mmCIF file of C-alpha atoms in Angstrom:
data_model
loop_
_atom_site.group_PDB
_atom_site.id
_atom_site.type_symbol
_atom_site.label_atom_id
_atom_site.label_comp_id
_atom_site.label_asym_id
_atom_site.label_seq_id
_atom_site.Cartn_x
_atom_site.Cartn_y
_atom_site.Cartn_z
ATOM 1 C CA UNK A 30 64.828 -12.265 2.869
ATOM 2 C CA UNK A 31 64.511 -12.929 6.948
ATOM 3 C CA UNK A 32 62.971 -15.677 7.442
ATOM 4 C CA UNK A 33 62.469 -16.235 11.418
ATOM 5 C CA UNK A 34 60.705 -19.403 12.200
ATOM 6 C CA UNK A 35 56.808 -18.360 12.400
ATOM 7 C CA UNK A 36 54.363 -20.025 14.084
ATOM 8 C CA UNK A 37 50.734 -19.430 15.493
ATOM 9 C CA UNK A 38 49.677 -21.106 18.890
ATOM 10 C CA UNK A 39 45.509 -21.893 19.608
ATOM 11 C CA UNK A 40 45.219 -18.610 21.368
ATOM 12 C CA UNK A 41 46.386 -16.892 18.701
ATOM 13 C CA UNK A 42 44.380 -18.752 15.920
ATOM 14 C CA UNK A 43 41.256 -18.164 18.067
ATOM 15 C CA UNK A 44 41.732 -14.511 18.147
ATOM 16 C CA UNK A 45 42.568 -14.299 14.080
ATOM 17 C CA UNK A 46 38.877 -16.278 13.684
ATOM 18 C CA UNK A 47 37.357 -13.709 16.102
ATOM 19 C CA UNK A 48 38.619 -10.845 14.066
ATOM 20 C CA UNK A 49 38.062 -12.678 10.443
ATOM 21 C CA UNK A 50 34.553 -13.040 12.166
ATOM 22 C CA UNK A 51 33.770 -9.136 12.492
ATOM 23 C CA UNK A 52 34.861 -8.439 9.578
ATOM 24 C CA UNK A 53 33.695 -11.070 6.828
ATOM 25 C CA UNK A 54 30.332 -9.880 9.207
ATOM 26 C CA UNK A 55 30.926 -6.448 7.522
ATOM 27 C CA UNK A 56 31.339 -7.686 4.451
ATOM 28 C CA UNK A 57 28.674 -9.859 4.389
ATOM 29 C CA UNK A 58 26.456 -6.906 5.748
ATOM 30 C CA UNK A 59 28.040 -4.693 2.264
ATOM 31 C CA UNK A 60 27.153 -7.745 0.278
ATOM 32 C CA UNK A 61 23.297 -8.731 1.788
ATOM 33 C CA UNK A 62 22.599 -4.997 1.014
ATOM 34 C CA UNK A 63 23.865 -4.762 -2.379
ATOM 35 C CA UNK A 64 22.184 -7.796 -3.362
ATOM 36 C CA UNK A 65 18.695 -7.702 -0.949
ATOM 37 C CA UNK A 66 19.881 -11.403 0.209
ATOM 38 C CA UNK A 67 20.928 -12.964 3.093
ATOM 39 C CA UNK A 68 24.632 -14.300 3.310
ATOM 40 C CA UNK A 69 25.474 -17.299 4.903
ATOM 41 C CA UNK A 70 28.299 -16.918 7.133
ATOM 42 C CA UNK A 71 30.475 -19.947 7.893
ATOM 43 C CA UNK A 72 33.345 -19.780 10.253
ATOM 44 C CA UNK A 73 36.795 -18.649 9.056
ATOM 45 C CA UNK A 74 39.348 -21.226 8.772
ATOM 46 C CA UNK A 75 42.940 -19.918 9.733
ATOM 47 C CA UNK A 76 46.087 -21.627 9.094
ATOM 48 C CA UNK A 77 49.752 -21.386 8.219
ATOM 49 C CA UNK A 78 50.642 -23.445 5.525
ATOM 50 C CA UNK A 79 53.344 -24.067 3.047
ATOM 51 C CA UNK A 80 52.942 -21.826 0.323
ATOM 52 C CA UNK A 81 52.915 -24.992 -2.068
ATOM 53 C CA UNK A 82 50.029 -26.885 -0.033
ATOM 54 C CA UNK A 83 47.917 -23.668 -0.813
ATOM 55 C CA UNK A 84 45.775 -25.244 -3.402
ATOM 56 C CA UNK A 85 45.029 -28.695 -1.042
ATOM 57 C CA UNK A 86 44.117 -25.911 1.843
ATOM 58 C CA UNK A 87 40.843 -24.546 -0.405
ATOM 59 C CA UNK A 88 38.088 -25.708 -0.323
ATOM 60 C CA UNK A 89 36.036 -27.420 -2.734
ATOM 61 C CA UNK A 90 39.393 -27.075 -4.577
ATOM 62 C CA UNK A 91 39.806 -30.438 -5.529
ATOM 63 C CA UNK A 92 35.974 -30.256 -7.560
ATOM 64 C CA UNK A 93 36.008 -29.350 -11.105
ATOM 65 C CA UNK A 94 33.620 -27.044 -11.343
ATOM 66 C CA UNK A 95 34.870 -23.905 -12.957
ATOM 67 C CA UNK A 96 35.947 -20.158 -11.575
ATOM 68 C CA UNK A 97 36.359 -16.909 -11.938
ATOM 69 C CA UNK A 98 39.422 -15.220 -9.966
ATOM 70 C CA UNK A 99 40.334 -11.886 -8.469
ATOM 71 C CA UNK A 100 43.393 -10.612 -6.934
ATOM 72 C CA UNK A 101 43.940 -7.930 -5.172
ATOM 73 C CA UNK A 102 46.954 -6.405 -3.014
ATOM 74 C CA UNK A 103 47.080 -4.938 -0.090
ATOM 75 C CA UNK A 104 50.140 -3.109 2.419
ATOM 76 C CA UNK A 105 50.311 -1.330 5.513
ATOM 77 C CA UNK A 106 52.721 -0.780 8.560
ATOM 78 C CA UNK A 107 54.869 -3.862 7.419
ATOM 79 C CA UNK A 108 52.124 -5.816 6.673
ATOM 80 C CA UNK A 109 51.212 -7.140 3.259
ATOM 81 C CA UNK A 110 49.299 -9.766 1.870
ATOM 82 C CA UNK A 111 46.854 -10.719 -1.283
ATOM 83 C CA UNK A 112 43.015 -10.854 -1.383
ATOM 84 C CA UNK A 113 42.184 -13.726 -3.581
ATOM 85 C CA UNK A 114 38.205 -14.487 -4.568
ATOM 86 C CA UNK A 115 37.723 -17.543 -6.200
ATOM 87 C CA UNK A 116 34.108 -17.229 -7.492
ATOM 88 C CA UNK A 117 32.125 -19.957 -9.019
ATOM 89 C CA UNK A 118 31.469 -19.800 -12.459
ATOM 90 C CA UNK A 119 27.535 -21.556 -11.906
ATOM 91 C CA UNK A 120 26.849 -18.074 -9.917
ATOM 92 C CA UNK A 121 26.782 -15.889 -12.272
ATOM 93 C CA UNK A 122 23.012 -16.579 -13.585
ATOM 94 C CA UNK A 123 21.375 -15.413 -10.454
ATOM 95 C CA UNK A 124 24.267 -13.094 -9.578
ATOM 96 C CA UNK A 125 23.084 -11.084 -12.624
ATOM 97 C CA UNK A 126 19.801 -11.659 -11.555
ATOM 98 C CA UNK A 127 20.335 -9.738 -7.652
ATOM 99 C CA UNK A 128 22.177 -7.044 -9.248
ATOM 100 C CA UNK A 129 19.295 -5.938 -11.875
ATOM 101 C CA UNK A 130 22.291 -6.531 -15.073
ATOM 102 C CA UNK A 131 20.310 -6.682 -18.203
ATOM 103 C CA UNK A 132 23.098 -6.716 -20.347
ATOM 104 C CA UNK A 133 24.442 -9.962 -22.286
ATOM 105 C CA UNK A 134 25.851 -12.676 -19.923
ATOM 106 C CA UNK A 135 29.149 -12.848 -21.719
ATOM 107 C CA UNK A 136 32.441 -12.705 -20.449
ATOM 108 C CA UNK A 137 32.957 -8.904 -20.215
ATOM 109 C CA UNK A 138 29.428 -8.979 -18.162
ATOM 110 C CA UNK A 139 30.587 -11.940 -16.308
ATOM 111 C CA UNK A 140 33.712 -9.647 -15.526
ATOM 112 C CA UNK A 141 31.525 -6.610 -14.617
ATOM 113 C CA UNK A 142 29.793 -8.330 -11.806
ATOM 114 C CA UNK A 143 32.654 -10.453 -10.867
ATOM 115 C CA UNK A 144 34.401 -6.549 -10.062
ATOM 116 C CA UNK A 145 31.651 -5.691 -7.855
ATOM 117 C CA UNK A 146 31.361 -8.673 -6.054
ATOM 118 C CA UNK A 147 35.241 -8.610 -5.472
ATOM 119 C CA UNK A 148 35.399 -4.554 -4.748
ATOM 120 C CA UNK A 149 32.482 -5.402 -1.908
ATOM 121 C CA UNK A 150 33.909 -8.455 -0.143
ATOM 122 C CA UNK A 151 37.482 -7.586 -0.585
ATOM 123 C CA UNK A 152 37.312 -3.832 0.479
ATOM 124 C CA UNK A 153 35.151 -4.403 3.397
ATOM 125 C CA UNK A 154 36.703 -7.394 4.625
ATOM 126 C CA UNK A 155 40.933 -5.813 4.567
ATOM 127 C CA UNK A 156 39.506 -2.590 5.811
ATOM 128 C CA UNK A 157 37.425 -4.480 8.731
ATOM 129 C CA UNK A 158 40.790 -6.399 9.485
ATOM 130 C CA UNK A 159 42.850 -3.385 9.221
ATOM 131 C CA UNK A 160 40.510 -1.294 11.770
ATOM 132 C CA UNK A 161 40.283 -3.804 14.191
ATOM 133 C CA UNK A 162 43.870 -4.223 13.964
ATOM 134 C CA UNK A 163 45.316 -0.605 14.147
ATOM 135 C CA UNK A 164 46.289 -0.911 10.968
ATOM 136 C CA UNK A 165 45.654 0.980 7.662
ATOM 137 C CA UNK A 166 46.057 -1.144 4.673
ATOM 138 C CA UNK A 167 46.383 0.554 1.418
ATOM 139 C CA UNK A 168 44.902 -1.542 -1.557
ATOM 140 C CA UNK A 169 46.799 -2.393 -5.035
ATOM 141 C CA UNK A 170 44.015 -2.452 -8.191
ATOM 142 C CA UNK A 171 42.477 -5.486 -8.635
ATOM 143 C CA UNK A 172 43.803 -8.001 -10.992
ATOM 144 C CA UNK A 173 41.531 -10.542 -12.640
ATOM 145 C CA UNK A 174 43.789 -13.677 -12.762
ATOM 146 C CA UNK A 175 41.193 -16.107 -15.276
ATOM 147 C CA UNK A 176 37.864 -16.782 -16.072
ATOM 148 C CA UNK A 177 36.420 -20.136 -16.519
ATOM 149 C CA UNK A 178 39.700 -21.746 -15.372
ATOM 150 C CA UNK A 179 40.095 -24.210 -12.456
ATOM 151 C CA UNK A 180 41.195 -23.427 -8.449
ATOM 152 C CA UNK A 181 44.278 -25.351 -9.527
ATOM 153 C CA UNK A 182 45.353 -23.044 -12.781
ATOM 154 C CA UNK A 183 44.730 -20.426 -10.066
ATOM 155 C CA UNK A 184 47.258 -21.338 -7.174
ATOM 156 C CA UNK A 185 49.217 -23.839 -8.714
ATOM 157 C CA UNK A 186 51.539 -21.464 -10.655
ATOM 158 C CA UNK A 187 54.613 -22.659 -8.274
ATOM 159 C CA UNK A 188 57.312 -19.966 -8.201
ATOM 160 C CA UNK A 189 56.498 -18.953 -4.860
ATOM 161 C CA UNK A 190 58.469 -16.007 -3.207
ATOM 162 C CA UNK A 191 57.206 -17.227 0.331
ATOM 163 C CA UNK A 192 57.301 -20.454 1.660
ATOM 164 C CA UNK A 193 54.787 -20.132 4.827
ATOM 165 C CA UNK A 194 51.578 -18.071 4.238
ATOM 166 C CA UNK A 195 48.774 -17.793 6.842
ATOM 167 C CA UNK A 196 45.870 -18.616 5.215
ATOM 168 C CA UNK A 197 42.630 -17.026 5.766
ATOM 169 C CA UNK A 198 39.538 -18.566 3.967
ATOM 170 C CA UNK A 199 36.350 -17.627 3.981
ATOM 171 C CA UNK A 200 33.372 -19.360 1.926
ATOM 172 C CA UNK A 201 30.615 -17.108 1.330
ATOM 173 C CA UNK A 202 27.392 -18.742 0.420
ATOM 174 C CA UNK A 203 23.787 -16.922 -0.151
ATOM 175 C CA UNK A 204 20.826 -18.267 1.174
ATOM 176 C CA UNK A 205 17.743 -19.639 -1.466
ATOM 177 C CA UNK A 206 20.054 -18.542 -4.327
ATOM 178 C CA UNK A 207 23.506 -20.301 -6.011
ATOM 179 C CA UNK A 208 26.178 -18.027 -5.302
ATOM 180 C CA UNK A 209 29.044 -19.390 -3.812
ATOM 181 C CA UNK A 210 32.630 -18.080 -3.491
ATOM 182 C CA UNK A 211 35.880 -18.617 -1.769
ATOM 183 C CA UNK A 212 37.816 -15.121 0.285
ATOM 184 C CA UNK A 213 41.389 -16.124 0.510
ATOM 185 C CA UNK A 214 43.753 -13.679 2.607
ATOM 186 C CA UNK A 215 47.032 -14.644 2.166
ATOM 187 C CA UNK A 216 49.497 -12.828 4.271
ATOM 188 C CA UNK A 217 53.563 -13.195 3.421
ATOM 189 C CA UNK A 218 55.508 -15.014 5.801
ATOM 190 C CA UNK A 219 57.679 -11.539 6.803
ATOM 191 C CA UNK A 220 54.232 -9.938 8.084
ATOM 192 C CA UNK A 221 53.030 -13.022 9.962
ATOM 193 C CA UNK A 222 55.356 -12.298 13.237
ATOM 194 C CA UNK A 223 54.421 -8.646 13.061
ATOM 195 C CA UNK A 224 50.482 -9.393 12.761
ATOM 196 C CA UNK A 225 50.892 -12.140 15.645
ATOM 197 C CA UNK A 226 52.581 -9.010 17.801
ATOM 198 C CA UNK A 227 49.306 -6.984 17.493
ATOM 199 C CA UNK A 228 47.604 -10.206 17.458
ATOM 200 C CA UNK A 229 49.571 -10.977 21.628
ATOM 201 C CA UNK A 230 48.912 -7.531 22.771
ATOM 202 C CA UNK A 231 44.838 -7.861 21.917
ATOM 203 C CA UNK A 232 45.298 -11.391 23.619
ATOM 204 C CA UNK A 233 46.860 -9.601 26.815
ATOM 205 C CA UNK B 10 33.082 -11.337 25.738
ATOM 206 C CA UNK B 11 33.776 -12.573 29.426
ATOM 207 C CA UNK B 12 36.403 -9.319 29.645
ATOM 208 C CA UNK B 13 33.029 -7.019 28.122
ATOM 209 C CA UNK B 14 30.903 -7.954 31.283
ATOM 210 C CA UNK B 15 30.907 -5.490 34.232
ATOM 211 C CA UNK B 16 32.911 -6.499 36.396
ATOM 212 C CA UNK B 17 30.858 -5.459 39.479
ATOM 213 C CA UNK B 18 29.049 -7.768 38.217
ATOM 214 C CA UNK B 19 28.478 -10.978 40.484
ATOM 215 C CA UNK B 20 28.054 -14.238 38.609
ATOM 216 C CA UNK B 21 29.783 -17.158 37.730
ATOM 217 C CA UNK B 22 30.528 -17.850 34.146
ATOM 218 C CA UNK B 23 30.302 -20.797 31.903
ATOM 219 C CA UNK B 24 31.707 -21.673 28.738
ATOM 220 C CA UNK B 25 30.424 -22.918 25.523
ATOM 221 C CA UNK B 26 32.790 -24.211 22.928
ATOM 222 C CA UNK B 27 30.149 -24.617 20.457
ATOM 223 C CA UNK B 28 26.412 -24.617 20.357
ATOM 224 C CA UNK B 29 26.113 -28.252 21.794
ATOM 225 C CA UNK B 30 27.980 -28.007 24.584
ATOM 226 C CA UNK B 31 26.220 -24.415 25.514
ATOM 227 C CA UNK B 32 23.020 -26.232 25.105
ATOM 228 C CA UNK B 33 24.516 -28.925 27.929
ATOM 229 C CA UNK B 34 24.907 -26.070 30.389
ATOM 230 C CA UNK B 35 21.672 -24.970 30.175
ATOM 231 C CA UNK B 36 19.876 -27.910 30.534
ATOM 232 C CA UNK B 37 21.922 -28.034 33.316
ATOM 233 C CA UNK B 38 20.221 -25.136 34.563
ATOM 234 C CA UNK B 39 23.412 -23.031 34.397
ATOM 235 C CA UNK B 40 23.016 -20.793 31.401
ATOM 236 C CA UNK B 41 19.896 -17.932 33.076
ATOM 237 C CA UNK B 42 21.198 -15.180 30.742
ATOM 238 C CA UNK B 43 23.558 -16.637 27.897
ATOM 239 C CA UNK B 44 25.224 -14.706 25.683
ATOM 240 C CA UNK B 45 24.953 -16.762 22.094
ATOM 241 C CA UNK B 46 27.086 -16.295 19.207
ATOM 242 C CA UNK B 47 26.427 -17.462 16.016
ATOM 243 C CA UNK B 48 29.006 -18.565 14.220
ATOM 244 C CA UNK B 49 29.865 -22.020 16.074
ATOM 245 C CA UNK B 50 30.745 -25.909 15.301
ATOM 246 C CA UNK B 51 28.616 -28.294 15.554
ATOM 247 C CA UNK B 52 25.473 -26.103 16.631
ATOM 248 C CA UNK B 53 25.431 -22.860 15.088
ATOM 249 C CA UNK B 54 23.392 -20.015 17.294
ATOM 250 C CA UNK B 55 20.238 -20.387 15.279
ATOM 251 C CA UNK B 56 20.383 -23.857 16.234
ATOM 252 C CA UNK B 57 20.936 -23.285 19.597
ATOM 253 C CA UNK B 58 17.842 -20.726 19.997
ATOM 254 C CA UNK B 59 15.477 -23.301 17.945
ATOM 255 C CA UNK B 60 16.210 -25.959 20.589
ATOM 256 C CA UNK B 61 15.775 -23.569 23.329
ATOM 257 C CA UNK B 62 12.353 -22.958 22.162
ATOM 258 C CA UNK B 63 11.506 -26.191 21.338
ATOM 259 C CA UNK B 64 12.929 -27.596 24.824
ATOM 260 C CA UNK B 65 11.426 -24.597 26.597
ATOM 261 C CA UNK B 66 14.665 -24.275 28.295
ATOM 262 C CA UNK B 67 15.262 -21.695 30.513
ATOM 263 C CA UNK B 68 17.654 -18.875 29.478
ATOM 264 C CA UNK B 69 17.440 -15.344 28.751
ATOM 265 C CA UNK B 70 19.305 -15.001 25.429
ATOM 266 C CA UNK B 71 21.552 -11.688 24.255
ATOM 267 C CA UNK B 72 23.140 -12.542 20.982
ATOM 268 C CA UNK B 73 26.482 -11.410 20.268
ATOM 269 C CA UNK B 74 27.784 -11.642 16.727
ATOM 270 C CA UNK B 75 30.151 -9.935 13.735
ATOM 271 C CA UNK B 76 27.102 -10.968 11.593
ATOM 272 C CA UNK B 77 25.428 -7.663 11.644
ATOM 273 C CA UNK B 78 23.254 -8.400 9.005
ATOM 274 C CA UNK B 79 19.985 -6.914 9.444
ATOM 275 C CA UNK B 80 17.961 -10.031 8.624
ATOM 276 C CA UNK B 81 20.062 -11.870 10.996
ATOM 277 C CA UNK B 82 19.239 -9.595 14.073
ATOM 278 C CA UNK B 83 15.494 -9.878 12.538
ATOM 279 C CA UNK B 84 15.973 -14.219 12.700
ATOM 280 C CA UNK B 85 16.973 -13.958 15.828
ATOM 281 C CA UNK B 86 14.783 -11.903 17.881
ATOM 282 C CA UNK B 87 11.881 -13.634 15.830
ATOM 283 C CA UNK B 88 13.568 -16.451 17.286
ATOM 284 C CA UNK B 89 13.538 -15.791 21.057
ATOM 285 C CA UNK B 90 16.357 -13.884 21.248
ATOM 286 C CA UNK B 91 16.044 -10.545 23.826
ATOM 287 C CA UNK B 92 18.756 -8.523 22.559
ATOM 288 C CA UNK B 93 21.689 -7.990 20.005
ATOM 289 C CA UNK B 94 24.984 -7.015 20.419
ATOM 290 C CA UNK B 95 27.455 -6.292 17.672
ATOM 291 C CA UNK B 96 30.904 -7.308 17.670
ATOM 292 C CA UNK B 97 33.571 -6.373 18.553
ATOM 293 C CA UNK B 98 31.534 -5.928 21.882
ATOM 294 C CA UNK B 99 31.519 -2.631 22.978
ATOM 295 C CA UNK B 100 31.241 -2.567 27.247
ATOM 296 C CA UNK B 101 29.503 0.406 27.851
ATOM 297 C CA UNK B 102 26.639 -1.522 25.064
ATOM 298 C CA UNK B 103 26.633 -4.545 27.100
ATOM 299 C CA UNK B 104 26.431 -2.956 30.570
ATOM 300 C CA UNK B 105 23.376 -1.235 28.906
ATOM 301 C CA UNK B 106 21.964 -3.792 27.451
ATOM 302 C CA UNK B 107 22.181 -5.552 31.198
ATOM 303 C CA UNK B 108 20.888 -3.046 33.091
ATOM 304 C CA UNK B 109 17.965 -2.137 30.293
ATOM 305 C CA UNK B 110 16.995 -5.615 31.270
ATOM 306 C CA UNK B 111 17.191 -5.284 34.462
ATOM 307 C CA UNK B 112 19.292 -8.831 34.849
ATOM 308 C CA UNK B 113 21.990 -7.522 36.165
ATOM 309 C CA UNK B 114 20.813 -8.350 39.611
ATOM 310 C CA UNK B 115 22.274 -11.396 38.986
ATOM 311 C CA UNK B 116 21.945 -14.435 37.481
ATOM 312 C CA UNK B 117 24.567 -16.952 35.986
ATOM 313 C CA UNK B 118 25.885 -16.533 32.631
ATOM 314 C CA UNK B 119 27.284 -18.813 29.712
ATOM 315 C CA UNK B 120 29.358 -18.443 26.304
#
């Protein structure tokens, strides 16, 4: 594996918030439509991290509460990465309650919502990246990776193929109701020097 | 956003880290037409357009934000706020939006 030295100067993390910005806004438009509710939106935190610090870089990780986790893949012009919603388990009730589901709130419902959450914010958010970006990222299905588990069974598996990621978190929060839930973009270390070359030539 | 104004455009520009900061500059009496986002530190843009109310500062607001929302856009002009622009900022919108308003006789600027 090549592994050049990557790094990410204060212009550069500026402009990676700026376009996180647009397009968690697009998401968050997807979202405050499908549910008839207004999303909070908070401002992106970027970094580049050691793969193995992932779990101290989330927020709220260290509380106990318990989630719900999605995965899902995503690849284009040398770029890859992994979409990763960490959704809190205490949303569900009112989730289910925005979405009109009359069904039993079991696991298989929990998992029914927790797909069209994930398909909304995911989707839009990659594909408002990816436009912004010149880029057309093609998406891997969607992986569901536990339910009712903690951040730390989530990201703590170890066995890392990379050892810096960038890190891209979003926390999505609706207003007057409790849904909360964590957007993680994690892109390999191999794509972060070609990202932070589109990344210059927007800065220029 | 400074590189989406006209550049024929004569003022002199100001800028805001964060919602405090572009509140400083307009007290200051150098923020007549601001351009507010809403995402920010500190002093988010609601924030920011509460306190000019309150304050009865002087500034012309345009919003500019990825949070395209349609209750946000709502908030805001129910807020004070003259105009909306969507990110990414388009030029051609914003000369529009200027000229619409007829402030682009001049004026100073901030954020």
């Amino acid at each position: 594996m090549i592994t050049e030295r990557v790094s990410l100067t204060e212009d550069q993390r500026d402009c990676y918030q700026e376009i996180v910005n647009v397009a968690m806004g697009q998401a968050a438009d997807r979202l405050a439509r499908l549910l008839d509710a207004y999303v909070v939106l908070p401002i992106p935190q970027v970094n580049l991290i050691e793969a193995n610090d992932l779990h101290m870089a989330i927020q709220g990780a260290e509380d106990n509460h318990a989630i719900s986790s999605v995965c899902q893949g995503f690849i284009g012009s040398g770029i890859a990465g992994e979409a990763l919603l960490l959704f809190n388990d205490t949303s569900f009730e009112d989730l289910a309650t925005l979405m009109n589901y009359s069904g039993p709130l079991n696991r298989y419902g929990e998992l029914e919502l927790l797909m069209d959450v994930s398909s909304v914010l995911i989707g839009a958010c990659i594909q408002g990246i990816g436009d912004q970006l010149g880029i057309h990222f093609n998406q891997g299905h969607p992986v569901v990776l536990g339910q009712h588990c903690q951040v730390a069974d989530i990201v703590k598996s170890g066995n890392h193929q990379w050892n810096k990621t960038l890190a891209i978190e979003i926390h999505y929060t609706l207003e007057h109701v409790n849904i909360d839930c964590n957007l993680l973009l994690l892109f390999t270390e191999d794509s972060v020097a070609k990202l932070n070359n589109k990344i210059d030539y927007l800065l220029d | 956003m400074a590189r989406a104004l006209p550049p024929e455009w004569e003022v002199e520009v100001f800028f805001a880290n964060d919602g405090l900061e572009g509140l400083e500059v307009i007290r200051q009496g150098n923020g007549e037409v601001v351009f507010l986002d809403l995402t920010m530190p500190n002093l988010d843009g609601y924030g920011v357009l509460e306190t000019i109310r309150k304050e009865d500062l002087p500034a012309m607001v345009i919003v500019v934000s990825g949070d395209i929302q349609p209750d946000a856009q709502t908030r805001v002009k129910n807020m004070g706020a003259m105009a909306f622009i969507k990110k990414p900022i388009d030029a051609e919108k914003a000369r529009a939006i200027l000229t619409e308003y007829g402030i682009m006789a001049g004026g100073a600027d901030d954020h």
